[in-house]
Coordinates of C-alpha atoms and ligand atoms in Angstrom, one line a residue:
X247 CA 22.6 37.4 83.1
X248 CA 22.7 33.6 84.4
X249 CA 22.8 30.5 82.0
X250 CA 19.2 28.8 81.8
X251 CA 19.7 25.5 80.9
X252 CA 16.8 22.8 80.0
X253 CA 16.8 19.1 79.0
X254 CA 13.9 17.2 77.5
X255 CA 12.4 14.5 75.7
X256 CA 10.2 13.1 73.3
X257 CA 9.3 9.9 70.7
X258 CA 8.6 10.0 67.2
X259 CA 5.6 9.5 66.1
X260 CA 4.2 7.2 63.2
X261 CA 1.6 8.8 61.4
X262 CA -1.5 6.9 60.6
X263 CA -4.0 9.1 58.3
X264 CA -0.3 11.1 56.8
X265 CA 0.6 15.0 56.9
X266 CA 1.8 15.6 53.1
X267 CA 0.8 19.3 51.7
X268 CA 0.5 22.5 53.6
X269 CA -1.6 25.6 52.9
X270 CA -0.8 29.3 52.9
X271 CA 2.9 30.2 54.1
X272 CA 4.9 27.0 54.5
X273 CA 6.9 28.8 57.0
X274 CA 3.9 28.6 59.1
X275 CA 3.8 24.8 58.6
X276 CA -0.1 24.6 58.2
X277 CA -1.2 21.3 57.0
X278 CA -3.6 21.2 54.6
X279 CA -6.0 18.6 56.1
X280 CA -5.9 16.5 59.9
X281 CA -3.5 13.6 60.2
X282 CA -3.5 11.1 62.8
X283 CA -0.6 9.7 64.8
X284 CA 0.7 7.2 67.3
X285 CA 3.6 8.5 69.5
X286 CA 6.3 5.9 69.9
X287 CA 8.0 4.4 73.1
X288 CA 11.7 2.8 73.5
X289 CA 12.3 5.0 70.1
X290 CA 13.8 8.7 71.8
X291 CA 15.4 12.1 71.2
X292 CA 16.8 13.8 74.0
X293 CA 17.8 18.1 74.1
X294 CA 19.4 20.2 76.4
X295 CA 19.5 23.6 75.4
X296 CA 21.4 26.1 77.5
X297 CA 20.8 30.1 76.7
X298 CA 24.3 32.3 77.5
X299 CA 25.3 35.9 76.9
X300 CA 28.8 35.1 76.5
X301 CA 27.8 32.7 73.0
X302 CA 28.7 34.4 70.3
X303 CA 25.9 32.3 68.1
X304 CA 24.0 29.3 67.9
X305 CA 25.6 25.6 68.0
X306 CA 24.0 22.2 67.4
X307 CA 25.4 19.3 68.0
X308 CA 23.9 16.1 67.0
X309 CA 25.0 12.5 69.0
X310 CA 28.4 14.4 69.9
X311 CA 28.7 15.4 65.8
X312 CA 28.8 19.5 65.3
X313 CA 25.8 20.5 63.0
X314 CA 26.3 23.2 60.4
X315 CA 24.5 24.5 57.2
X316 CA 20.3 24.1 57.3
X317 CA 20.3 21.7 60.1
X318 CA 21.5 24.4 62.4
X319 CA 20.0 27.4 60.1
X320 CA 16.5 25.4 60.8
X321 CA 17.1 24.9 64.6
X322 CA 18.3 28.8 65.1
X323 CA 15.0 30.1 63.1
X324 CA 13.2 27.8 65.5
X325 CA 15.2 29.4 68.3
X326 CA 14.3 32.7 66.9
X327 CA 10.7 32.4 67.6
X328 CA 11.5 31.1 71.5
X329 CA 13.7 34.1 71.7
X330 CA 11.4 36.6 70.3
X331 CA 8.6 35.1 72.4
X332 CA 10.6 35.2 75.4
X333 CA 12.3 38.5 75.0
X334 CA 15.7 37.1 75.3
X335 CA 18.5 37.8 73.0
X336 CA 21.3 35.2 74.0
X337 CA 22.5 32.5 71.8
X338 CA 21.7 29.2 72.9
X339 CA 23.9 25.6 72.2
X340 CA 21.9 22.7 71.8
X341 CA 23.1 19.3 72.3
X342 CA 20.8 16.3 70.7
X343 CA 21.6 12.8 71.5
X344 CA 19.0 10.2 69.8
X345 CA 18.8 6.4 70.1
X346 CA 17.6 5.5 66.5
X347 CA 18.9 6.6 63.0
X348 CA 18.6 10.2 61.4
X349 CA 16.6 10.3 58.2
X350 CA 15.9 6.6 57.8
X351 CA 12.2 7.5 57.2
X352 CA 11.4 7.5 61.1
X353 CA 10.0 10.8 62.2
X354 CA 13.3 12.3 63.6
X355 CA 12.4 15.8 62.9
X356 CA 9.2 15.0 65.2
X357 CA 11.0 13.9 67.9
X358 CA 13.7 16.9 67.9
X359 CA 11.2 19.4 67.5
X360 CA 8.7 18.1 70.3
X361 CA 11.8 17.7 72.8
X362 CA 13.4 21.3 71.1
X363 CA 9.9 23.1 71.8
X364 CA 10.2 21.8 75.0
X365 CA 13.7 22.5 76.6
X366 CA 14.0 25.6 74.4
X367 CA 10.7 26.9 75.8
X368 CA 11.7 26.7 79.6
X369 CA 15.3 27.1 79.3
X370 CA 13.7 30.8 78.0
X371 CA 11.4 30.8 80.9
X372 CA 8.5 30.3 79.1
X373 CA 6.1 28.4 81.0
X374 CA 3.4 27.0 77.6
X375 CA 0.5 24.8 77.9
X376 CA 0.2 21.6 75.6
X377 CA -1.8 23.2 73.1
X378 CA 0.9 26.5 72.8
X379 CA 4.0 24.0 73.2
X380 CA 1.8 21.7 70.2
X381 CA 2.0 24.9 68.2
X382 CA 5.4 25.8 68.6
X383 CA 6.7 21.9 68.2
X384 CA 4.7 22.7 65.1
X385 CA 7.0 25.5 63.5
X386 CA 10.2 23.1 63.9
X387 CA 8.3 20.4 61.9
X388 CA 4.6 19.7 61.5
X389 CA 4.2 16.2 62.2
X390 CA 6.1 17.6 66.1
X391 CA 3.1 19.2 67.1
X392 CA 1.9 15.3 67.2
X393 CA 4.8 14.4 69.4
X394 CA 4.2 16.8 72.5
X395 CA 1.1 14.4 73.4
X396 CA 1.6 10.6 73.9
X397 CA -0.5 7.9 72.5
X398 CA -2.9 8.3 69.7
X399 CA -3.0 11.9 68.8
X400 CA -5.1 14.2 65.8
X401 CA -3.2 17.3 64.5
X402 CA -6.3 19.7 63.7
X403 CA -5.3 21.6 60.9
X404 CA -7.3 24.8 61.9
X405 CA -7.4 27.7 60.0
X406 CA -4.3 29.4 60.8
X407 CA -1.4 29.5 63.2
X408 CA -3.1 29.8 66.6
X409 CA -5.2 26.9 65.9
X410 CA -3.4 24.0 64.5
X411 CA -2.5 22.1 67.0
X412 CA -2.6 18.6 68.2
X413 CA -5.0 16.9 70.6
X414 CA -4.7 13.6 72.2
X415 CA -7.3 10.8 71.2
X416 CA -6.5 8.0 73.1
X417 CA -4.0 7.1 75.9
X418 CA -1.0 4.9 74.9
X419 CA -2.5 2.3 77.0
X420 CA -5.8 2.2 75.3
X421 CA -4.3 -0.3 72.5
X422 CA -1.2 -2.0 72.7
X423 CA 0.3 -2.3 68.8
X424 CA 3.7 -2.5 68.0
X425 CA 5.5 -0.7 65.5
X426 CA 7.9 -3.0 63.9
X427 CA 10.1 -0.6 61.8
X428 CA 12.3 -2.7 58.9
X429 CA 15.2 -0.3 58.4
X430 CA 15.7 -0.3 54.9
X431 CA 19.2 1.9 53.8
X432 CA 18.8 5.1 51.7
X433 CA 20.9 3.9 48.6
X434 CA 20.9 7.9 47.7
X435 CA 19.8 10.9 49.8
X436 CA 16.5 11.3 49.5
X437 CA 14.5 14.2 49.2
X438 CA 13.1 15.8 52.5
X439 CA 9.9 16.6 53.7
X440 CA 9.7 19.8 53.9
X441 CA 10.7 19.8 49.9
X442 CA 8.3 17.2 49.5
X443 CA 5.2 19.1 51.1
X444 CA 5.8 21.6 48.8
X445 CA 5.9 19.4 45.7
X446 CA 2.6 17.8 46.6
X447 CA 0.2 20.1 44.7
X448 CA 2.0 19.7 41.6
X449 CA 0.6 16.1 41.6
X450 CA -2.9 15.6 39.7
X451 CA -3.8 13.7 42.8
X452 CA -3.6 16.2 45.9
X453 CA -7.1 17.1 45.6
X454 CA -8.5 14.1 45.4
X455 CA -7.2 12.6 48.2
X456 CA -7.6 15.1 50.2
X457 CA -10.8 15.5 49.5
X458 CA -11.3 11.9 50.6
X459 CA -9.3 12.5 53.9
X460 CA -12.0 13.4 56.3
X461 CA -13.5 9.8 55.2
X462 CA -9.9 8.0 56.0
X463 CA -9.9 9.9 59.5
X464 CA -13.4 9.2 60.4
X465 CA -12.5 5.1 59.5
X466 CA -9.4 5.3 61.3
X467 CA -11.0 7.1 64.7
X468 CA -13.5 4.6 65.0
X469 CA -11.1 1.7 64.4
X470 CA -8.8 2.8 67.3
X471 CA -11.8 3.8 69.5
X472 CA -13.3 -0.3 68.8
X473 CA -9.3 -1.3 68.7
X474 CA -10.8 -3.5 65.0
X475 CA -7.0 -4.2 64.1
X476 CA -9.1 -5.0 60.5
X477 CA -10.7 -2.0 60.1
X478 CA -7.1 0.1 61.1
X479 CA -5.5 -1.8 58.6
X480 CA -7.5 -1.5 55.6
X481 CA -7.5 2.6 56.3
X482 CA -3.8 2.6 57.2
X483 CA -2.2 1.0 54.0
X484 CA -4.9 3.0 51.9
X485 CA -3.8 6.3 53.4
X486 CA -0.3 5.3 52.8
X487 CA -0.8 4.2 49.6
X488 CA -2.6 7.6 48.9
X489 CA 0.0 9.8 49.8
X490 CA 2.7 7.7 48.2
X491 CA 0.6 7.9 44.7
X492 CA 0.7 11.7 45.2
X493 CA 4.7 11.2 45.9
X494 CA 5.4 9.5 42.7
X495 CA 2.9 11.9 40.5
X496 CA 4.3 15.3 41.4
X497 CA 6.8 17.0 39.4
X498 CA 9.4 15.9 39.9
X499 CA 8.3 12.6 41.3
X500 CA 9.4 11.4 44.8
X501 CA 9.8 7.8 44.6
X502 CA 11.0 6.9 48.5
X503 CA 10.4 3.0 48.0
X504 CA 13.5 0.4 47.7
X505 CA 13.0 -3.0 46.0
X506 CA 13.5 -3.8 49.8
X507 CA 10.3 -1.9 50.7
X508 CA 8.3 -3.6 48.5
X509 CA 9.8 -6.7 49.4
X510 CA 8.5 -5.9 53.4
X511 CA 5.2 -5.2 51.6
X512 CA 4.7 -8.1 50.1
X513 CA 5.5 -10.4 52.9
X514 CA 3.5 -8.5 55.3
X515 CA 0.1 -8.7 53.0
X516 CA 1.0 -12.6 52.8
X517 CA 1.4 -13.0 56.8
X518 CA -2.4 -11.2 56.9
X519 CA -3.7 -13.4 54.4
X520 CA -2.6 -16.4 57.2
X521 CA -4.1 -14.6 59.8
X522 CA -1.0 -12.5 61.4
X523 CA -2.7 -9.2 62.6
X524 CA 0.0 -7.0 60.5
X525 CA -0.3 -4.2 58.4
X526 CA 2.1 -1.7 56.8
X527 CA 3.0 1.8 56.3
X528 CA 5.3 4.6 54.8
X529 CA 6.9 7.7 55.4
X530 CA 9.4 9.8 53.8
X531 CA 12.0 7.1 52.9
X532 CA 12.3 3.4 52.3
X533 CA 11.8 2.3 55.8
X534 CA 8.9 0.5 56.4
X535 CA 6.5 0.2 59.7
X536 CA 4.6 -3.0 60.5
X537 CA 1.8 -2.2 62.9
X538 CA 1.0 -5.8 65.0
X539 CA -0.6 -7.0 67.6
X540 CA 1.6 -7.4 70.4
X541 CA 1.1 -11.3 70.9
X542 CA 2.1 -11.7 66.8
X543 CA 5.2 -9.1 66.9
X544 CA 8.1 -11.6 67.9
X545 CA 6.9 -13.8 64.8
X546 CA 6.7 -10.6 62.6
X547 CA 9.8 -9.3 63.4
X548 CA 11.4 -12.5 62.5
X549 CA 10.2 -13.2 59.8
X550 CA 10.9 -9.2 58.5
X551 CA 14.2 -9.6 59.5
X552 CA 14.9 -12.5 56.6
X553 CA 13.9 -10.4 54.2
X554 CA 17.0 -9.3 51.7
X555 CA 17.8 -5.4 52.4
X556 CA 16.3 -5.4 56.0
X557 CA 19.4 -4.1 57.7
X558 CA 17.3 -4.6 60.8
X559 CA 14.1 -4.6 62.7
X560 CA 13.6 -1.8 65.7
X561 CA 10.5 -2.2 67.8
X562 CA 8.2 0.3 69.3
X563 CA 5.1 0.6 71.7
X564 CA 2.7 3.1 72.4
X565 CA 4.4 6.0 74.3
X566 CA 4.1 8.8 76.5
X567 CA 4.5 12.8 74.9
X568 CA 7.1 15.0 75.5
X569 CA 8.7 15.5 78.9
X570 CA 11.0 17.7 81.0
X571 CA 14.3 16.2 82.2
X572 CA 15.7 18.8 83.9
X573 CA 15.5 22.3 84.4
X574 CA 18.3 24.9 85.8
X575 CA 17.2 28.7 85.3
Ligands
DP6_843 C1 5.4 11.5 55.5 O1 6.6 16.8 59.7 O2 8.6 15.7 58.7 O3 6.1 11.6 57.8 O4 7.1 19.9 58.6 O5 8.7 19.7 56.8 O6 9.3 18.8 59.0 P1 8.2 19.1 58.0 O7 7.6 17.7 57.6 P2 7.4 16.5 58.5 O8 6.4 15.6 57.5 C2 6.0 14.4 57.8 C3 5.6 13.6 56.6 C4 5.2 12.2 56.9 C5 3.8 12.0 57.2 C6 3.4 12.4 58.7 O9 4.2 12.2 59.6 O10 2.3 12.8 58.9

């Protein structure tokens, strides 16, 4: 057989109403309620993936560094699902190159998985739609399934594995926020995600907010639909603050935050008490994202950037889903 060789692309995406729990199989990544997103511009990952005969298995590397152990074990299951989908037996080498740091609490695994689902798909000669491409992102890492479609995006949870998938909500030019992220360094490796969803029923707290989740996605719809930067706010650090209560009650407890986190916290509620249209939110690691209005972001940045343990600020806009570079079967 011929190489097939594909290159794509996709953002990561920051997650508004979180993803933190599945249900069921956790292989199968379901998540155990909605979670709403916002895919990011000038942030990127980019794969090529070429399937050959003549490999005698899989190879990843990551901006020009070889990846071993369960990085590549999790990108050659991932493979294994394209290959068994497409019939193909070949091992495949993927190259990653990425413009913003690995692990620093920006949704890296989104971004690989979306642009991985992608290349991997059509360098196999698949030809998916969004929703089947949103489902198979999904497999690699949950919050990916977001990252196929640009904008503001809902994962539906769904039942099972044909049905969760993303949608998109909104356009990326339908609001124009910026996501000020303040890089704050992991002082020790943290613990994943994919650990972490499965830590998050031990915490006396799981069911209750996720009980309250289809109230925090309803608030946070009709916010982006009326663009009421108040409104998103208020839902946005409450979610946060929600899914980080459930962090730091499960057994063991995950406690992501840096004095430097709290620090960004604190500053940005006193630039909203002036008036600054910023709010704040969390993933999986000390990082923390400033959502702004794009006419108060150059004032916001700056002003995040004096705060002690910022190493420093990266900005963001609303951006497009994942694409196709190039492809060569
Ligand atoms: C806190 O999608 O990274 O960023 O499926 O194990 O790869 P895996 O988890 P992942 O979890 C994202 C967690 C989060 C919230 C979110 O993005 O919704």
């Amino acid at each position: 057989m011929t190489t097939r060789t594909a290159r794509a692309a996709a953002g990561p995406n920051i997650a508004l109403i979180k993803y933190w729990g599945n249900r069921g199989d956790p292989v199968l990544r379901l998540a155990a309620s909605n979670s709403i997103s916002l895919t990011l511009d000038g942030l990127w990952t980019e794969i090529r993936v070429r399937f050959d005969e003549t490999l005698q298995a899989d190879s990843l590397s990551v901006n020009d560094q070889t990846a071993t152990g369960p990085q590549l074990a999790r990108t050659s299951a991932f493979l294994d699902i394209v290959r068994s989908r497409a019939g193909l037996q070949a091992h495949a080498a993927v190259d990653s190159q990425t413009n913003f740091p690995v692990g620093a609490g920006i949704a890296s695994s989104a971004a690989a998985f979306a642009a991985l689902a992608l290349a991997a798909s059509h360098a196999a000669g698949l030809r998916l739609t969004p929703p089947e491409l949103s489902r198979l992102a999904r497999r690699g890492s949950g919050s990916a399934c977001r990252s196929i479609y640009g904008g503001f995006v809902e994962w539906i949870a769904g039942p099972d594995d044909e049905t969760s998938q993303a949608e998109p909500l909104f356009p990326p030019e339908h609001w124009e926020l910026i996501d000020l992220v303040a890089l704050i360094g992991e002082a020790h490796k943290p613990v994943g995600s994919t650990e972490g969803h499965a830590l998050a029923g031990t915490s006396p707290l799981q069911d209750a907010r996720l009980a309250h989740t289809p109230q925090r996605l309803a608030v946070c719809r009709d916010a982006l639909r009326l663009r009421d930067f108040a409104r998103l706010a208020a839902v946005v650090e409450l979610d946060s603050n929600m899914m980080h209560a459930v962090m730091l009650t499960s057994s063991p407890p995950l406690v992501y935050w840096q004095p430097a986190t709290v620090a960004v916290v604190d500053l940005v509620s006193t630039l909203r008490r002036q008036g600054v249209a910023v709010c704040t939110t969390i993933d999986a690691g000390p990082s923390v994202h400033c959502l702004c209005a794009a006419a108060d972001a150059e004032q916001v940045s700056a002003a995040l950037s004096q705060v002690d343990g910022v190493l420093r600020v990266l900005r963001a806009s609303p951006g497009a889903g994942a694409r196709l570079l190039q492809a060569q079967t």
